[in-house]
Coordinates of C-alpha atoms in Angstrom, one line a residue:
Chain A
M184 CA 52.2 -216.5 -163.4
S185 CA 49.9 -215.3 -166.2
D186 CA 46.3 -216.3 -166.5
P187 CA 45.3 -219.5 -168.3
V188 CA 44.1 -219.3 -171.9
V189 CA 43.3 -223.0 -172.7
V190 CA 42.3 -225.4 -170.0
C191 CA 41.6 -229.1 -170.5
E192 CA 40.2 -231.1 -167.7
A193 CA 40.0 -234.9 -167.7
L194 CA 39.8 -234.7 -171.5
T195 CA 39.1 -238.1 -173.1
H196 CA 38.5 -238.6 -176.8
V197 CA 37.4 -241.8 -178.4
Y198 CA 37.1 -242.1 -182.2
L199 CA 34.2 -244.0 -183.6
R200 CA 32.8 -244.9 -180.3
G201 CA 30.4 -247.9 -180.5
T202 CA 31.8 -249.3 -183.8
P203 CA 34.3 -252.1 -184.3
F204 CA 36.8 -249.3 -185.3
E205 CA 36.7 -247.6 -181.9
S206 CA 40.0 -246.3 -180.7
V207 CA 40.9 -244.2 -177.6
A208 CA 43.0 -241.3 -178.7
L209 CA 43.2 -239.3 -175.4
Q210 CA 42.6 -240.5 -171.9
G211 CA 42.1 -238.1 -169.0
V212 CA 44.3 -235.3 -170.1
D213 CA 44.7 -232.4 -167.8
L214 CA 46.5 -229.4 -169.3
V215 CA 46.7 -225.7 -168.7
L216 CA 48.2 -223.3 -171.2
R217 CA 49.0 -219.9 -169.9
R218 CA 48.9 -216.6 -171.8
G219 CA 52.2 -215.8 -173.5
E220 CA 53.7 -219.2 -173.0
C221 CA 55.5 -221.2 -175.8
V222 CA 54.7 -224.8 -175.2
G223 CA 56.1 -227.8 -177.1
I224 CA 54.0 -230.9 -177.5
V225 CA 56.0 -234.0 -178.3
G226 CA 55.2 -237.7 -178.4
P227 CA 55.6 -240.7 -180.5
T228 CA 53.4 -241.1 -183.6
G229 CA 49.8 -241.9 -182.6
S230 CA 50.2 -240.5 -179.1
G231 CA 47.3 -238.1 -179.5
K232 CA 49.1 -234.8 -180.2
S233 CA 46.9 -233.8 -183.2
T234 CA 43.8 -235.0 -181.5
L235 CA 44.6 -232.9 -178.5
V236 CA 45.1 -229.7 -180.3
Q237 CA 42.0 -230.0 -182.3
H238 CA 40.1 -229.7 -179.0
F239 CA 41.6 -226.3 -178.4
N240 CA 39.4 -224.7 -181.1
G241 CA 36.4 -227.0 -181.0
L242 CA 37.1 -228.9 -184.1
L243 CA 36.7 -232.0 -182.0
R244 CA 34.5 -232.4 -179.0
P245 CA 35.6 -234.2 -175.9
T246 CA 34.1 -237.6 -175.5
E247 CA 34.5 -236.9 -171.8
G248 CA 35.9 -234.1 -169.8
R249 CA 35.8 -230.3 -170.5
V250 CA 37.7 -227.7 -172.3
W251 CA 37.8 -223.9 -171.6
V252 CA 39.2 -221.3 -173.9
D253 CA 39.7 -217.8 -172.5
G254 CA 37.4 -218.6 -169.7
V255 CA 34.6 -219.9 -171.9
E256 CA 33.7 -223.6 -171.8
L257 CA 33.5 -225.2 -175.3
R258 CA 30.2 -226.7 -175.9
A259 CA 27.8 -227.0 -178.8
G260 CA 26.6 -223.6 -180.0
R261 CA 27.6 -221.8 -183.1
G262 CA 28.4 -218.5 -181.5
I263 CA 30.9 -220.0 -179.1
L264 CA 32.7 -222.1 -181.7
R265 CA 33.0 -219.1 -184.1
E266 CA 34.5 -217.0 -181.3
V267 CA 36.9 -219.8 -180.2
R268 CA 38.1 -220.4 -183.8
R269 CA 39.0 -216.7 -184.0
K270 CA 40.9 -216.9 -180.7
V271 CA 42.8 -220.1 -181.3
G272 CA 44.5 -220.3 -184.7
L273 CA 45.3 -223.8 -185.8
V274 CA 47.9 -224.5 -188.4
F275 CA 47.7 -228.1 -189.6
Q276 CA 50.4 -230.4 -190.8
Y277 CA 51.4 -229.4 -194.4
P278 CA 49.1 -226.4 -194.3
E279 CA 50.0 -225.5 -197.9
H280 CA 47.7 -228.3 -198.9
Q281 CA 44.7 -226.1 -197.9
L282 CA 45.5 -223.2 -200.3
F283 CA 42.8 -222.8 -202.9
E284 CA 42.4 -219.2 -204.1
A285 CA 43.8 -217.8 -207.3
T286 CA 46.0 -215.3 -205.5
V287 CA 48.0 -215.2 -202.3
F288 CA 46.1 -212.1 -201.2
D289 CA 42.7 -213.8 -201.6
D290 CA 43.8 -216.9 -199.8
V291 CA 45.1 -215.0 -196.8
A292 CA 41.9 -213.0 -196.9
F293 CA 39.7 -216.1 -196.6
G294 CA 39.7 -216.1 -192.8
P295 CA 39.0 -212.3 -192.4
R296 CA 36.2 -212.5 -195.0
N297 CA 34.6 -215.4 -193.1
L298 CA 34.7 -213.0 -190.1
G299 CA 32.6 -210.6 -192.1
L300 CA 35.1 -207.7 -191.9
E301 CA 35.2 -204.5 -194.0
P302 CA 37.3 -204.6 -197.1
E303 CA 39.8 -202.0 -195.7
E304 CA 40.2 -204.0 -192.5
I305 CA 40.7 -207.2 -194.6
Q306 CA 43.3 -205.4 -196.8
E307 CA 45.2 -204.3 -193.7
R308 CA 45.1 -207.7 -192.0
V309 CA 46.3 -209.5 -195.2
R310 CA 49.3 -207.1 -195.6
E311 CA 50.1 -207.3 -192.0
S312 CA 50.0 -211.1 -191.9
L313 CA 52.1 -211.5 -195.0
Q314 CA 54.7 -209.2 -193.5
W315 CA 54.7 -211.2 -190.3
V316 CA 55.7 -214.3 -192.2
G317 CA 58.2 -212.4 -194.2
L318 CA 56.6 -212.1 -197.5
D319 CA 56.3 -208.8 -199.3
P320 CA 52.5 -208.2 -199.8
D321 CA 53.1 -206.2 -203.0
R322 CA 55.3 -208.8 -204.6
F323 CA 53.5 -211.9 -203.4
G324 CA 49.9 -210.7 -203.0
P325 CA 48.9 -210.9 -206.7
R326 CA 50.8 -214.2 -207.4
S327 CA 49.1 -217.6 -207.5
P328 CA 49.9 -219.6 -204.4
F329 CA 50.6 -222.6 -206.6
S330 CA 53.5 -220.9 -208.2
L331 CA 55.5 -220.5 -205.0
S332 CA 58.1 -222.7 -203.4
G333 CA 57.2 -225.2 -200.7
G334 CA 58.5 -222.9 -197.9
E335 CA 56.7 -219.9 -199.3
M336 CA 53.4 -221.7 -199.7
R337 CA 53.7 -222.8 -196.1
R338 CA 54.3 -219.3 -194.9
V339 CA 51.2 -218.1 -196.9
A340 CA 49.1 -220.7 -195.2
I341 CA 50.4 -219.6 -191.8
A342 CA 49.6 -216.0 -192.7
G343 CA 46.1 -217.2 -193.6
V344 CA 45.7 -218.3 -189.9
L345 CA 47.4 -215.2 -188.5
A346 CA 45.0 -213.0 -190.4
M347 CA 42.3 -214.2 -188.0
R348 CA 44.4 -212.4 -185.3
P349 CA 44.4 -215.3 -182.9
Q350 CA 45.6 -215.1 -179.3
V351 CA 46.9 -218.6 -179.4
L352 CA 48.7 -220.0 -182.3
V353 CA 48.9 -223.8 -182.6
L354 CA 51.3 -225.3 -185.1
D355 CA 51.3 -229.0 -186.0
E356 CA 54.8 -229.9 -187.2
P357 CA 55.3 -226.6 -189.0
T358 CA 58.7 -227.5 -190.3
A359 CA 58.0 -231.0 -191.6
G360 CA 59.4 -231.5 -195.1
L361 CA 61.2 -228.2 -195.3
D362 CA 64.8 -227.7 -196.1
P363 CA 67.1 -226.3 -193.3
E364 CA 66.7 -222.8 -194.7
G365 CA 62.9 -222.9 -194.8
R366 CA 62.9 -224.5 -191.4
R367 CA 65.0 -221.7 -189.9
E368 CA 62.9 -219.1 -191.5
I369 CA 59.6 -220.5 -190.2
L370 CA 61.0 -221.0 -186.7
G371 CA 62.4 -217.5 -186.7
R372 CA 59.1 -216.1 -187.6
I373 CA 57.2 -218.1 -185.0
R374 CA 59.7 -216.9 -182.3
D375 CA 59.1 -213.3 -183.5
L376 CA 55.4 -213.7 -183.2
H377 CA 55.8 -215.2 -179.7
Q378 CA 58.3 -212.6 -178.4
R379 CA 57.1 -209.4 -180.1
M380 CA 53.4 -210.0 -180.5
G381 CA 53.0 -211.8 -177.2
L382 CA 51.2 -214.7 -178.9
T383 CA 50.7 -217.9 -177.0
V384 CA 52.3 -220.6 -179.1
V385 CA 51.8 -224.3 -179.1
L386 CA 54.3 -226.2 -181.2
I387 CA 53.9 -229.9 -182.0
S388 CA 57.2 -231.2 -183.2
H389 CA 59.2 -234.4 -183.6
S390 CA 62.4 -232.5 -183.3
M391 CA 63.6 -232.1 -179.7
D392 CA 66.2 -229.5 -180.8
E393 CA 63.4 -227.4 -182.2
V394 CA 61.4 -227.7 -178.9
A395 CA 64.5 -227.0 -176.8
R396 CA 65.3 -223.9 -178.8
M397 CA 61.7 -222.5 -179.1
C398 CA 59.8 -223.5 -176.0
Q399 CA 59.9 -222.9 -172.3
R400 CA 57.8 -225.9 -171.4
V401 CA 57.3 -229.3 -172.9
V402 CA 54.3 -231.6 -172.7
V403 CA 55.1 -235.2 -173.6
L404 CA 52.1 -237.4 -174.6
H405 CA 52.3 -241.1 -174.7
Q406 CA 49.4 -243.4 -175.6
G407 CA 46.9 -240.7 -175.1
R408 CA 48.0 -239.6 -171.6
V409 CA 50.3 -236.8 -170.4
F410 CA 53.6 -238.6 -169.8
L411 CA 55.5 -235.6 -168.7
D412 CA 54.7 -231.9 -168.3
A413 CA 57.7 -229.8 -167.2
P414 CA 59.9 -226.9 -168.1
V415 CA 62.2 -227.9 -171.0
R416 CA 65.4 -228.2 -168.9
E417 CA 63.8 -230.5 -166.4
A418 CA 62.1 -232.5 -169.1
F419 CA 65.2 -233.1 -171.2
G420 CA 67.1 -233.9 -168.0
Q421 CA 65.2 -237.2 -168.0
A422 CA 66.8 -238.7 -171.0
E423 CA 66.1 -242.3 -169.8
R424 CA 62.4 -241.8 -169.4
L425 CA 62.1 -240.1 -172.8
R426 CA 64.1 -242.8 -174.5
S427 CA 61.9 -245.5 -172.9
I428 CA 59.0 -244.3 -175.0
G429 CA 60.9 -243.9 -178.2
L430 CA 61.7 -240.2 -177.9
D431 CA 65.0 -238.6 -177.6
V432 CA 66.7 -235.5 -176.1
P433 CA 68.2 -232.6 -178.0
H434 CA 71.6 -233.2 -179.6
V435 CA 73.2 -230.7 -177.2
T436 CA 71.9 -232.7 -174.2
D437 CA 73.0 -235.9 -175.8
V438 CA 76.6 -234.6 -176.1
L439 CA 76.6 -233.6 -172.5
L440 CA 75.3 -236.9 -171.4
R441 CA 78.0 -238.7 -173.4
L442 CA 80.7 -236.4 -171.9
R443 CA 79.4 -237.2 -168.5
A444 CA 79.4 -240.9 -169.3
A445 CA 83.0 -240.5 -170.4
G446 CA 83.8 -239.1 -166.9
L447 CA 83.5 -235.4 -167.3
P448 CA 81.2 -234.1 -164.5
V449 CA 79.0 -231.7 -166.6
R450 CA 75.5 -230.9 -165.7
C451 CA 73.1 -232.2 -168.3
D452 CA 70.2 -229.8 -168.0
R453 CA 71.7 -227.4 -170.6
I454 CA 69.8 -227.3 -173.8
T455 CA 71.3 -224.6 -176.1
V456 CA 74.7 -224.8 -177.7
Q457 CA 75.7 -221.6 -175.9
E458 CA 74.8 -223.0 -172.5
A459 CA 76.5 -226.3 -173.2
C460 CA 79.7 -224.5 -174.3
E461 CA 79.7 -222.5 -171.1
E462 CA 79.1 -225.6 -169.0
I463 CA 81.9 -227.5 -170.6
V464 CA 84.2 -224.6 -170.2
R465 CA 83.2 -224.2 -166.6
V466 CA 83.9 -227.9 -165.9
L467 CA 87.2 -227.9 -167.8
Q468 CA 88.4 -224.8 -166.1
G469 CA 87.3 -226.0 -162.8
G470 CA 89.2 -229.1 -163.5
R471 CA 92.4 -227.2 -164.3
K472 CA 92.5 -226.1 -160.7
W473 CA 92.9 -229.6 -159.4
S474 CA 94.7 -231.3 -162.3
S475 CA 98.1 -230.1 -163.1
S476 CA 97.9 -230.9 -166.8
G477 CA 96.5 -228.3 -169.3
V478 CA 93.6 -229.4 -171.5
Chain B
M228 CA 32.9 -235.2 -189.2
E229 CA 33.2 -238.7 -187.9
L230 CA 30.4 -239.8 -190.3
L231 CA 32.9 -239.5 -193.1
R232 CA 35.2 -241.8 -191.3
S233 CA 32.6 -244.4 -190.7
L234 CA 31.6 -244.4 -194.4
T235 CA 32.4 -247.8 -195.8
L236 CA 32.2 -248.3 -199.5
G237 CA 32.4 -251.7 -201.1
Q238 CA 31.2 -253.0 -197.7
Y239 CA 33.3 -256.1 -197.7
V240 CA 32.5 -258.2 -194.6
P241 CA 35.5 -260.5 -194.0
R242 CA 34.5 -264.0 -192.9
A243 CA 35.8 -267.4 -193.6
S244 CA 32.6 -268.8 -195.1
P245 CA 32.2 -271.1 -198.1
V246 CA 30.7 -268.3 -200.0
H247 CA 33.7 -266.1 -199.3
R248 CA 36.0 -268.8 -200.5
L249 CA 34.4 -269.2 -203.9
D250 CA 36.3 -268.0 -206.9
P251 CA 35.3 -264.3 -207.6
R252 CA 34.5 -265.3 -211.2
T253 CA 32.0 -267.8 -210.0
K254 CA 30.3 -265.3 -207.7
I255 CA 30.2 -262.6 -210.4
L256 CA 28.7 -264.9 -213.0
A257 CA 26.3 -266.4 -210.4
A258 CA 25.1 -263.0 -209.3
T259 CA 24.6 -262.0 -212.9
A260 CA 22.7 -265.1 -213.7
L261 CA 20.5 -264.8 -210.7
M262 CA 19.7 -261.1 -211.6
V263 CA 18.6 -262.3 -215.0
V264 CA 16.5 -265.0 -213.5
V265 CA 14.8 -262.7 -211.0
F266 CA 13.6 -260.6 -214.0
L267 CA 12.3 -263.6 -215.8
V268 CA 10.3 -265.0 -212.9
R269 CA 6.6 -264.7 -213.6
D270 CA 4.9 -265.9 -210.4
F271 CA 5.1 -265.6 -206.6
R272 CA 5.9 -269.2 -206.2
G273 CA 9.0 -268.7 -208.3
L274 CA 10.0 -265.6 -206.3
G275 CA 9.4 -267.6 -203.1
V276 CA 11.8 -270.4 -204.1
F277 CA 14.3 -267.8 -205.2
A278 CA 14.0 -265.9 -201.9
A279 CA 14.5 -269.2 -200.0
F280 CA 17.7 -269.9 -202.0
L281 CA 19.1 -266.4 -201.4
A282 CA 18.3 -266.7 -197.7
A283 CA 20.2 -269.9 -197.6
A284 CA 23.1 -268.3 -199.4
V285 CA 23.1 -265.4 -196.9
A286 CA 23.0 -267.8 -194.0
L287 CA 25.9 -269.8 -195.5
S288 CA 27.9 -266.6 -196.0
Q289 CA 27.8 -265.8 -192.3
V290 CA 27.1 -262.2 -193.1
P291 CA 24.6 -260.9 -190.4
A292 CA 21.1 -260.7 -191.9
G293 CA 20.7 -257.3 -190.4
F294 CA 23.6 -256.1 -192.4
V295 CA 22.1 -257.4 -195.6
L296 CA 18.8 -255.8 -194.9
R297 CA 20.5 -252.5 -194.1
G298 CA 21.6 -252.4 -197.7
L299 CA 18.0 -251.8 -198.6
R300 CA 17.8 -248.6 -196.5
P301 CA 19.1 -246.2 -199.3
I302 CA 16.4 -247.5 -201.7
W303 CA 13.3 -247.7 -199.5
I304 CA 11.8 -244.6 -201.1
L305 CA 12.2 -246.2 -204.5
L306 CA 10.5 -249.4 -203.2
L307 CA 7.6 -247.5 -201.7
L308 CA 7.1 -245.4 -204.8
T309 CA 7.1 -248.5 -206.9
L310 CA 4.6 -250.1 -204.7
V311 CA 2.3 -247.1 -204.7
L312 CA 2.5 -246.5 -208.4
Q313 CA 1.8 -250.1 -209.1
I314 CA -1.2 -250.2 -206.8
F315 CA -2.9 -247.4 -208.7
F316 CA -1.6 -247.9 -212.2
G317 CA -0.4 -251.5 -212.3
A318 CA -3.5 -253.0 -213.9
S319 CA -3.8 -251.1 -217.1
G320 CA -7.4 -251.0 -218.5
G321 CA -9.3 -251.9 -215.4
G322 CA -9.3 -254.5 -212.7
T323 CA -11.1 -255.1 -209.4
P324 CA -11.3 -251.8 -207.7
L325 CA -10.3 -251.9 -204.0
W326 CA -10.6 -248.2 -203.0
R327 CA -10.5 -244.8 -204.4
L328 CA -8.3 -241.8 -203.9
G329 CA -9.7 -238.9 -205.9
P330 CA -9.5 -239.7 -209.5
F331 CA -7.2 -242.7 -208.8
V332 CA -8.4 -246.2 -208.3
A333 CA -6.5 -248.8 -206.5
T334 CA -7.0 -252.2 -207.9
R335 CA -6.5 -255.7 -206.6
E336 CA -4.4 -256.6 -209.6
G337 CA -2.4 -253.4 -209.1
L338 CA -1.7 -254.4 -205.5
V339 CA -0.6 -257.9 -206.5
Q340 CA 1.6 -256.5 -209.3
G341 CA 3.0 -253.9 -206.9
L342 CA 4.0 -256.5 -204.3
F343 CA 5.5 -258.6 -207.0
V344 CA 7.7 -255.9 -208.5
T345 CA 8.8 -254.7 -205.0
A346 CA 9.8 -258.2 -204.0
R347 CA 11.7 -258.5 -207.2
L348 CA 13.6 -255.3 -206.5
V349 CA 14.4 -256.4 -202.9
L350 CA 15.8 -259.7 -204.1
L351 CA 17.8 -258.0 -206.8
V352 CA 19.5 -255.7 -204.2
V353 CA 20.1 -258.5 -201.8
C354 CA 21.6 -260.6 -204.6
T355 CA 24.1 -257.9 -205.6
S356 CA 25.0 -256.9 -202.0
L357 CA 25.7 -260.5 -201.2
L358 CA 28.3 -260.4 -203.9
T359 CA 30.0 -257.2 -202.5
F360 CA 29.7 -258.4 -198.9
T361 CA 31.5 -261.7 -199.6
T362 CA 34.1 -260.5 -202.2
S363 CA 36.9 -258.1 -201.4
P364 CA 37.3 -255.3 -203.9
V365 CA 40.6 -256.7 -205.1
E366 CA 39.1 -260.1 -205.8
L367 CA 36.3 -258.4 -207.5
A368 CA 38.6 -256.5 -209.8
D369 CA 40.7 -259.7 -210.4
G370 CA 37.6 -261.6 -211.3
M371 CA 36.3 -258.9 -213.7
E372 CA 39.7 -258.8 -215.4
R373 CA 39.7 -262.5 -216.0
L374 CA 36.1 -262.5 -217.2
L375 CA 36.8 -259.6 -219.6
R376 CA 40.0 -261.1 -221.0
P377 CA 38.3 -262.8 -223.9
F378 CA 36.9 -259.5 -225.0
R379 CA 40.4 -258.0 -225.4
R380 CA 40.3 -259.1 -229.0
V381 CA 37.5 -256.6 -229.7
G382 CA 39.4 -253.8 -227.9
V383 CA 38.2 -254.1 -224.3
P384 CA 41.1 -253.0 -222.1
A385 CA 40.4 -255.6 -219.4
H386 CA 43.6 -255.2 -217.3
E387 CA 43.5 -251.4 -217.4
L388 CA 39.8 -251.4 -216.4
A389 CA 40.5 -253.7 -213.5
M390 CA 43.6 -251.7 -212.4
M391 CA 41.6 -248.5 -212.5
M392 CA 38.9 -250.0 -210.4
T393 CA 41.4 -251.3 -207.9
I394 CA 43.1 -248.0 -207.6
A395 CA 39.8 -246.1 -207.3
L396 CA 38.7 -248.4 -204.5
R397 CA 42.1 -248.2 -202.8
F398 CA 42.0 -244.4 -202.7
I399 CA 38.5 -243.9 -201.4
P400 CA 39.5 -244.0 -197.7
T401 CA 42.6 -241.9 -198.4
L402 CA 40.5 -239.2 -200.1
V403 CA 37.9 -239.3 -197.3
E404 CA 40.6 -238.7 -194.8
E405 CA 42.0 -235.9 -196.9
T406 CA 38.6 -234.3 -197.2
E407 CA 38.2 -234.4 -193.5
K408 CA 41.5 -232.8 -193.0
I409 CA 40.9 -230.0 -195.5
M410 CA 37.5 -229.3 -194.1
K411 CA 38.9 -228.9 -190.6
A412 CA 41.7 -226.7 -191.9
Q413 CA 39.2 -224.3 -193.5
M414 CA 36.9 -224.5 -190.5
A415 CA 39.8 -223.4 -188.4
R416 CA 39.9 -220.3 -190.7
G417 CA 36.3 -219.6 -189.9
A418 CA 34.7 -221.4 -192.9
D419 CA 31.1 -222.3 -192.3
L420 CA 30.4 -225.5 -194.1
D421 CA 27.1 -226.6 -192.9
T422 CA 24.7 -223.7 -192.6
G423 CA 22.8 -221.6 -195.1
G424 CA 20.9 -222.4 -198.2
L425 CA 21.9 -224.8 -201.0
L426 CA 23.7 -222.2 -203.0
R427 CA 25.6 -220.9 -200.0
R428 CA 26.6 -224.4 -199.1
A429 CA 27.7 -225.2 -202.6
R430 CA 29.9 -222.1 -202.7
A431 CA 31.3 -223.0 -199.3
L432 CA 32.6 -226.3 -200.8
V433 CA 35.0 -224.5 -203.2
P434 CA 37.7 -224.1 -200.5
V435 CA 37.4 -227.8 -199.9
L436 CA 37.2 -229.1 -203.4
V437 CA 40.0 -227.1 -204.9
P438 CA 42.7 -228.4 -202.5
L439 CA 41.1 -231.9 -202.7
F440 CA 41.6 -232.0 -206.5
V441 CA 45.0 -230.6 -206.3
S442 CA 46.0 -233.3 -203.8
A443 CA 44.3 -236.0 -205.9
F444 CA 46.3 -235.0 -208.9
R445 CA 49.5 -234.9 -206.9
R446 CA 48.8 -238.4 -205.5
A447 CA 48.0 -239.7 -209.0
E448 CA 51.3 -238.4 -210.2
E449 CA 53.2 -239.9 -207.3
L450 CA 51.4 -243.2 -207.8
A451 CA 52.2 -243.3 -211.5
V452 CA 55.9 -242.6 -210.8
A453 CA 56.0 -245.3 -208.1
M454 CA 54.4 -247.8 -210.4
E455 CA 56.7 -247.0 -213.3
A456 CA 59.7 -247.2 -210.9
R457 CA 58.8 -250.8 -210.3
G458 CA 58.6 -251.6 -213.9
Y459 CA 54.8 -251.5 -214.4
R460 CA 53.9 -251.5 -218.0
G461 CA 50.3 -252.8 -218.2
G462 CA 48.8 -256.2 -218.3
E463 CA 50.9 -257.8 -221.1
G464 CA 52.9 -260.7 -219.7
R465 CA 52.1 -259.8 -216.1
T466 CA 51.9 -262.7 -213.7
R467 CA 50.0 -262.7 -210.4
M468 CA 50.8 -263.7 -206.9
K469 CA 47.4 -265.1 -206.3
Q470 CA 46.2 -267.2 -209.3
L471 CA 42.5 -267.6 -209.6
R472 CA 41.6 -271.2 -209.8
Y473 CA 38.2 -272.9 -210.1
R474 CA 37.8 -275.6 -207.5
A475 CA 35.2 -278.3 -206.7
Q476 CA 33.2 -275.8 -204.6
D477 CA 32.8 -273.5 -207.6
L478 CA 31.3 -276.4 -209.6
W479 CA 28.8 -277.1 -206.8
A480 CA 27.9 -273.4 -206.6
A481 CA 27.4 -273.2 -210.3
L482 CA 25.2 -276.4 -210.3
A483 CA 23.1 -274.9 -207.4
V484 CA 22.5 -271.7 -209.3
A485 CA 21.7 -273.6 -212.5
G486 CA 19.4 -275.9 -210.6
I487 CA 17.5 -273.1 -208.9
S488 CA 17.2 -271.2 -212.2
V489 CA 15.6 -274.2 -213.8
L490 CA 13.4 -274.8 -210.8
V491 CA 12.2 -271.2 -210.8
L492 CA 11.7 -270.7 -214.5
W493 CA 10.5 -274.1 -215.7
P494 CA 7.0 -273.6 -217.0
G495 CA 4.4 -275.9 -215.5
R496 CA 7.0 -277.4 -213.1
W497 CA 6.0 -279.5 -210.0

């Protein structure tokens, strides 16, 4: 197993403590993210997902408990926070709403400029980041971000975070509000970053299919606590538990569960279409041996 | 960050008190009348009676007294400045000197004058905050609209003004939330929003303000479409779910305010 990058220990976060509006968002969360992992965070609305990831780069401070990033404990102190925000890139929901510069180039360059880099270095990073998200720097660089399509704007915003060259990339519902094409494009790019660049990826999503396709491990939050933390197969094998808190399993798993309920003895811990097909074929062929009728 | 969240504007304190139940028009008119009265009062005795009346109203409203006094916090510098200036310059053309500070002479008359003006300001602020503490923004806007209605003849767009006010108040929390989100997003990209000199900080706000304006315009457009989709076309012929109606309690409140005004202002009373 690779070494841990982000560690949360007994992390509790209370909003507006000591006022009538006090609310507990996280309660005693223990979590370890390992280098090179792709982890999905799922949970019903208000389960604390966004609050949790904002601790990964020090945007929120724990009310109780501790957080380490790359071996350094997050505490007050400008130097530490600066360093941590460089290491952990956080892409918020609807990140295109944060674009503000006159050109795509300048917007992506915002992060590197804040790091105080040389112009050549900035230039290089911007080009690289735009290429990573599949936008031609020469064509898109000089354009206004506000003239782009929704999917393109979102990719520019993600490039803006990538230009910080983070080790960990956290994306809060990166595909919300995109059409299927835009969704596929973004997910494809994220997978590339994870597989080719070795980035540690944390993906918050409401789509179990997305998580099943992208991640190796899934963390389920419920009412501010870790409800389940397991490899995807194992997690989605517990359909009843997930459904009990208003979540669901990937469509593929759902199909298998129904087949099983209908009497076909398939195993339900298959999460991709490919695997499911093989499983069904296996069971059907196996069945041919003891039933005389063809299927 | 969380400061933004705890910011409450309008400061309505929901309670089920007799003051809360008054018609907003009554409260607006009463507050206005009392503000005029407090400026017409000439002596401490009048102020004292007035203060007693306000204190009774606060008690009746069930708004914690500490809350009301906290409303004075933003203006304490103003109060102090008023007091000091009055002590030194309040009595124009001489008075009984109390003590000296360089070329400036503090006078007894100045001190008295200073206390009087400061007390007047405090009462003024308490009076207006009592109005906002006990009247929800929506009621306030409703009341204003009804009060301005007669002036429509001379071109005052009463309904539009009230609608603008309601919408503005409604969107304050939304914009605060939005600001917080954008600030965090830019901080995640290494933006440094709270160090450096004034100019640096002002420049650091650009990445927050531009997206904020963009989103405010987008929201405005969406809201306009949503309103039109439901057939909104301004105040003409529009009916309300909650009709404002004067009741007996409003009469009593009005009588009390009138009574106290007379009592405070009547020359050579008692």
